[in-house]
PDB file of C-alpha atoms in Angstrom:
ATOM      1  CA  UNK A   1      -3.399 -12.185  15.369  1.00  0.00           C
ATOM      2  CA  UNK A   2      -7.061 -11.915  13.446  1.00  0.00           C
ATOM      3  CA  UNK A   3      -8.489  -8.302  13.769  1.00  0.00           C
ATOM      4  CA  UNK A   4     -11.810  -6.956  11.554  1.00  0.00           C
ATOM      5  CA  UNK A   5     -11.346 -10.270   9.803  1.00  0.00           C
ATOM      6  CA  UNK A   6      -7.951  -9.662   8.851  1.00  0.00           C
ATOM      7  CA  UNK A   7      -5.114 -12.893   9.683  1.00  0.00           C
ATOM      8  CA  UNK A   8      -1.469 -11.677   9.492  1.00  0.00           C
ATOM      9  CA  UNK A   9       1.249 -13.392  11.283  1.00  0.00           C
ATOM     10  CA  UNK A  10       3.264 -11.492  13.252  1.00  0.00           C
ATOM     11  CA  UNK A  11       6.775 -11.850  13.990  1.00  0.00           C
ATOM     12  CA  UNK A  12      10.251 -10.843  15.875  1.00  0.00           C
ATOM     13  CA  UNK A  13      13.075 -12.564  15.962  1.00  0.00           C
ATOM     14  CA  UNK A  14      14.676 -11.827  19.416  1.00  0.00           C
ATOM     15  CA  UNK A  15      14.727  -9.044  21.682  1.00  0.00           C
ATOM     16  CA  UNK A  16      18.210  -7.669  19.468  1.00  0.00           C
ATOM     17  CA  UNK A  17      17.558  -7.550  16.152  1.00  0.00           C
ATOM     18  CA  UNK A  18      15.070  -4.736  15.644  1.00  0.00           C
ATOM     19  CA  UNK A  19      13.443  -6.130  12.547  1.00  0.00           C
ATOM     20  CA  UNK A  20       9.793  -7.242  12.160  1.00  0.00           C
ATOM     21  CA  UNK A  21       8.024  -9.247   9.361  1.00  0.00           C
ATOM     22  CA  UNK A  22       4.271  -9.190   9.350  1.00  0.00           C
ATOM     23  CA  UNK A  23       2.324 -11.723   6.162  1.00  0.00           C
ATOM     24  CA  UNK A  24      -0.803 -10.606   5.640  1.00  0.00           C
ATOM     25  CA  UNK A  25      -3.448 -12.589   4.146  1.00  0.00           C
ATOM     26  CA  UNK A  26      -5.474 -11.636   0.617  1.00  0.00           C
ATOM     27  CA  UNK A  27      -7.810  -9.561   2.302  1.00  0.00           C
ATOM     28  CA  UNK A  28      -5.065  -7.235   4.498  1.00  0.00           C
ATOM     29  CA  UNK A  29      -2.872  -6.307   1.107  1.00  0.00           C
ATOM     30  CA  UNK A  30      -5.926  -5.991  -0.971  1.00  0.00           C
ATOM     31  CA  UNK A  31      -7.418  -3.680   2.201  1.00  0.00           C
ATOM     32  CA  UNK A  32      -4.287  -2.016   1.765  1.00  0.00           C
ATOM     33  CA  UNK A  33      -2.768  -1.926  -1.540  1.00  0.00           C
ATOM     34  CA  UNK A  34      -5.369  -2.816  -4.374  1.00  0.00           C
ATOM     35  CA  UNK A  35      -6.235  -6.618  -6.009  1.00  0.00           C
ATOM     36  CA  UNK A  36      -3.638  -4.931  -8.007  1.00  0.00           C
ATOM     37  CA  UNK A  37      -0.647  -6.064  -5.875  1.00  0.00           C
ATOM     38  CA  UNK A  38      -2.803  -8.565  -4.177  1.00  0.00           C
ATOM     39  CA  UNK A  39      -0.047 -10.758  -7.444  1.00  0.00           C
ATOM     40  CA  UNK A  40       2.986  -9.248  -6.561  1.00  0.00           C
ATOM     41  CA  UNK A  41       2.353  -9.811  -1.875  1.00  0.00           C
ATOM     42  CA  UNK A  42       0.507 -12.717  -2.070  1.00  0.00           C
ATOM     43  CA  UNK A  43       2.050 -15.234   0.562  1.00  0.00           C
ATOM     44  CA  UNK A  44       4.854 -12.626   1.726  1.00  0.00           C
ATOM     45  CA  UNK A  45       6.845 -11.524   4.616  1.00  0.00           C
ATOM     46  CA  UNK A  46       6.828  -7.753   5.087  1.00  0.00           C
ATOM     47  CA  UNK A  47      10.376  -6.315   6.337  1.00  0.00           C
ATOM     48  CA  UNK A  48      10.419  -3.469   8.534  1.00  0.00           C
ATOM     49  CA  UNK A  49      11.727  -2.537  11.535  1.00  0.00           C
ATOM     50  CA  UNK A  50      10.399  -2.465  14.550  1.00  0.00           C
ATOM     51  CA  UNK A  51      10.445   1.391  15.096  1.00  0.00           C
ATOM     52  CA  UNK A  52       8.546   1.538  11.318  1.00  0.00           C
ATOM     53  CA  UNK A  53       5.735   4.771  12.004  1.00  0.00           C
ATOM     54  CA  UNK A  54       3.874   2.075   9.838  1.00  0.00           C
ATOM     55  CA  UNK A  55       3.737  -1.218  12.216  1.00  0.00           C
ATOM     56  CA  UNK A  56       4.227   0.937  15.359  1.00  0.00           C
ATOM     57  CA  UNK A  57       0.817  -0.978  16.449  1.00  0.00           C
ATOM     58  CA  UNK A  58       1.619  -3.556  15.664  1.00  0.00           C
ATOM     59  CA  UNK A  59       4.453  -4.212  17.435  1.00  0.00           C
ATOM     60  CA  UNK A  60       3.280  -3.248  20.035  1.00  0.00           C
ATOM     61  CA  UNK A  61       1.340  -6.686  20.710  1.00  0.00           C
ATOM     62  CA  UNK A  62       5.344  -8.816  20.818  1.00  0.00           C
ATOM     63  CA  UNK A  63       5.585  -6.691  23.923  1.00  0.00           C
ATOM     64  CA  UNK A  64       3.622  -8.737  25.799  1.00  0.00           C
ATOM     65  CA  UNK A  65       4.456  -7.134  29.207  1.00  0.00           C
ATOM     66  CA  UNK A  66       4.269  -3.242  28.237  1.00  0.00           C
ATOM     67  CA  UNK A  67       0.824  -4.192  26.131  1.00  0.00           C
ATOM     68  CA  UNK A  68      -0.932  -6.072  29.452  1.00  0.00           C
ATOM     69  CA  UNK A  69       0.608  -3.011  31.365  1.00  0.00           C
ATOM     70  CA  UNK A  70      -0.885   0.040  29.254  1.00  0.00           C
ATOM     71  CA  UNK A  71      -4.442  -2.072  27.890  1.00  0.00           C
ATOM     72  CA  UNK A  72      -4.991  -3.281  31.906  1.00  0.00           C
ATOM     73  CA  UNK A  73      -4.512   0.323  33.158  1.00  0.00           C
ATOM     74  CA  UNK A  74      -8.853   0.477  35.496  1.00  0.00           C
ATOM     75  CA  UNK A  75      -9.813   4.146  35.276  1.00  0.00           C
ATOM     76  CA  UNK A  76     -12.638   2.982  38.029  1.00  0.00           C
ATOM     77  CA  UNK A  77     -12.915  -0.510  40.536  1.00  0.00           C
ATOM     78  CA  UNK A  78     -12.267  -3.295  39.351  1.00  0.00           C
ATOM     79  CA  UNK A  79     -14.787  -6.160  41.096  1.00  0.00           C
ATOM     80  CA  UNK A  80     -14.494 -10.643  40.903  1.00  0.00           C
ATOM     81  CA  UNK A  81     -16.644 -11.476  39.286  1.00  0.00           C
ATOM     82  CA  UNK A  82     -17.281 -15.458  39.241  1.00  0.00           C
ATOM     83  CA  UNK A  83     -15.257 -18.629  37.456  1.00  0.00           C
ATOM     84  CA  UNK A  84     -14.815 -19.371  33.657  1.00  0.00           C
ATOM     85  CA  UNK A  85     -13.196 -22.348  31.349  1.00  0.00           C
ATOM     86  CA  UNK A  86     -11.174 -19.730  28.724  1.00  0.00           C
ATOM     87  CA  UNK A  87     -10.140 -22.695  26.490  1.00  0.00           C
ATOM     88  CA  UNK A  88      -9.510 -25.404  29.432  1.00  0.00           C
ATOM     89  CA  UNK A  89      -8.170 -23.478  31.877  1.00  0.00           C
ATOM     90  CA  UNK A  90      -9.655 -22.906  35.097  1.00  0.00           C
ATOM     91  CA  UNK A  91     -10.021 -18.358  35.158  1.00  0.00           C
ATOM     92  CA  UNK A  92     -11.485 -15.458  37.725  1.00  0.00           C
ATOM     93  CA  UNK A  93     -13.217 -13.234  36.115  1.00  0.00           C
ATOM     94  CA  UNK A  94     -11.747  -9.876  36.977  1.00  0.00           C
ATOM     95  CA  UNK A  95     -14.513  -7.372  35.895  1.00  0.00           C
ATOM     96  CA  UNK A  96     -14.547  -3.435  34.349  1.00  0.00           C
ATOM     97  CA  UNK A  97     -16.176  -1.230  33.718  1.00  0.00           C
ATOM     98  CA  UNK A  98     -13.601   0.687  31.274  1.00  0.00           C
ATOM     99  CA  UNK A  99     -11.647  -2.393  30.011  1.00  0.00           C
ATOM    100  CA  UNK A 100     -14.039  -4.937  30.613  1.00  0.00           C
ATOM    101  CA  UNK A 101     -13.495  -8.531  31.514  1.00  0.00           C
ATOM    102  CA  UNK A 102      -9.920  -9.793  31.555  1.00  0.00           C
ATOM    103  CA  UNK A 103     -10.555 -13.562  32.572  1.00  0.00           C
ATOM    104  CA  UNK A 104      -6.745 -14.668  34.390  1.00  0.00           C
ATOM    105  CA  UNK A 105      -5.319 -18.792  34.771  1.00  0.00           C
ATOM    106  CA  UNK A 106      -6.429 -19.883  38.664  1.00  0.00           C
ATOM    107  CA  UNK A 107      -3.529 -22.880  38.660  1.00  0.00           C
ATOM    108  CA  UNK A 108      -0.521 -22.548  37.895  1.00  0.00           C
ATOM    109  CA  UNK A 109       0.541 -18.833  37.837  1.00  0.00           C
ATOM    110  CA  UNK A 110      -1.878 -16.141  37.318  1.00  0.00           C
ATOM    111  CA  UNK A 111      -1.264 -15.229  33.289  1.00  0.00           C
ATOM    112  CA  UNK A 112      -3.760 -13.082  31.263  1.00  0.00           C
ATOM    113  CA  UNK A 113      -6.016 -16.323  29.837  1.00  0.00           C
ATOM    114  CA  UNK A 114      -8.699 -13.790  27.898  1.00  0.00           C
ATOM    115  CA  UNK A 115      -9.354  -9.930  27.726  1.00  0.00           C
ATOM    116  CA  UNK A 116     -13.328  -9.800  26.066  1.00  0.00           C
ATOM    117  CA  UNK A 117     -14.246  -6.266  25.712  1.00  0.00           C
ATOM    118  CA  UNK A 118     -16.913  -4.376  27.225  1.00  0.00           C
ATOM    119  CA  UNK A 119     -19.654  -4.247  24.690  1.00  0.00           C
ATOM    120  CA  UNK A 120     -18.947  -8.500  23.874  1.00  0.00           C
ATOM    121  CA  UNK A 121     -17.746  -7.558  20.389  1.00  0.00           C
ATOM    122  CA  UNK A 122     -13.880  -7.841  20.426  1.00  0.00           C
ATOM    123  CA  UNK A 123     -11.509 -10.590  22.251  1.00  0.00           C
ATOM    124  CA  UNK A 124      -7.831 -11.263  22.673  1.00  0.00           C
ATOM    125  CA  UNK A 125      -6.639 -14.496  23.220  1.00  0.00           C
ATOM    126  CA  UNK A 126      -3.348 -15.026  25.232  1.00  0.00           C
ATOM    127  CA  UNK A 127      -2.126 -19.157  24.438  1.00  0.00           C
ATOM    128  CA  UNK A 128       1.551 -20.956  24.672  1.00  0.00           C
ATOM    129  CA  UNK A 129       2.420 -19.086  28.649  1.00  0.00           C
ATOM    130  CA  UNK A 130       5.734 -20.722  29.308  1.00  0.00           C
ATOM    131  CA  UNK A 131       5.405 -22.895  26.134  1.00  0.00           C
ATOM    132  CA  UNK A 132       9.478 -22.839  24.359  1.00  0.00           C
ATOM    133  CA  UNK A 133       9.469 -21.229  20.364  1.00  0.00           C
ATOM    134  CA  UNK A 134      11.500 -21.508  17.884  1.00  0.00           C
ATOM    135  CA  UNK A 135      11.541 -18.579  15.657  1.00  0.00           C
ATOM    136  CA  UNK A 136      13.766 -18.444  12.674  1.00  0.00           C
ATOM    137  CA  UNK A 137      13.676 -15.167   9.306  1.00  0.00           C
ATOM    138  CA  UNK A 138      11.413 -16.169   6.488  1.00  0.00           C
ATOM    139  CA  UNK A 139      13.340 -17.588   3.382  1.00  0.00           C
ATOM    140  CA  UNK A 140      14.048 -13.989   1.764  1.00  0.00           C
ATOM    141  CA  UNK A 141      11.996 -15.241  -1.477  1.00  0.00           C
ATOM    142  CA  UNK A 142       9.022 -14.602   0.693  1.00  0.00           C
ATOM    143  CA  UNK A 143       9.727 -11.744   1.819  1.00  0.00           C
ATOM    144  CA  UNK A 144       8.993  -7.803   0.521  1.00  0.00           C
ATOM    145  CA  UNK A 145      11.200  -5.251   2.331  1.00  0.00           C
ATOM    146  CA  UNK A 146       8.834  -2.241   3.315  1.00  0.00           C
ATOM    147  CA  UNK A 147       9.630   0.180   0.727  1.00  0.00           C
ATOM    148  CA  UNK A 148       8.303  -1.971  -2.186  1.00  0.00           C
ATOM    149  CA  UNK A 149       5.043  -2.017  -0.911  1.00  0.00           C
ATOM    150  CA  UNK A 150       5.473   1.940  -0.581  1.00  0.00           C
ATOM    151  CA  UNK A 151       6.038   3.145  -3.872  1.00  0.00           C
ATOM    152  CA  UNK A 152       3.556  -0.406  -4.803  1.00  0.00           C
ATOM    153  CA  UNK A 153       1.124   2.287  -3.480  1.00  0.00           C
ATOM    154  CA  UNK A 154       2.183   4.905  -4.903  1.00  0.00           C
ATOM    155  CA  UNK A 155       3.583   6.655  -2.108  1.00  0.00           C
ATOM    156  CA  UNK A 156       6.583   7.553   0.612  1.00  0.00           C
ATOM    157  CA  UNK A 157       4.615   8.434   3.587  1.00  0.00           C
ATOM    158  CA  UNK A 158       2.292   6.735   6.078  1.00  0.00           C
ATOM    159  CA  UNK A 159       0.376   3.448   5.824  1.00  0.00           C
ATOM    160  CA  UNK A 160      -2.313   1.981   6.668  1.00  0.00           C
ATOM    161  CA  UNK A 161      -1.601  -0.825   8.925  1.00  0.00           C
ATOM    162  CA  UNK A 162      -2.649  -0.425  11.833  1.00  0.00           C
ATOM    163  CA  UNK A 163      -4.626  -2.652  13.862  1.00  0.00           C
TER     164      UNK A 163
END
């Protein structure tokens, strides 16, 4: 996922495991913890529980159906737009004055392929529908607990990790 030119990798092992791992790039670490902490955190995964207040916004992306349900609640009239090609997939565009353009696959299952904001400044792509994945925990030497990050930034409360 990329948010404002900061990239991060989110991993949740299974629906029954309540641990989430987040692997930000150095730009993200620098922004959150300052330049001096980047050396300690670079290339590391941050480990927390899915209900940690610091990761709530980010872990919402792991609940595909819930996230899309919230995002696609229209406050207005949705109209059918033109046909489009989204990442080599034929799609129909659904236009909404509040949400923006929602591109839905026209071949196979009607998966949401892309959402574009009204002002064309933000775009969210959904790829890999139906592709099985094998997710494993990162090795322990590549993991930093969120409490360690709290100490590095000098506090125990809310960290600026939101999207």
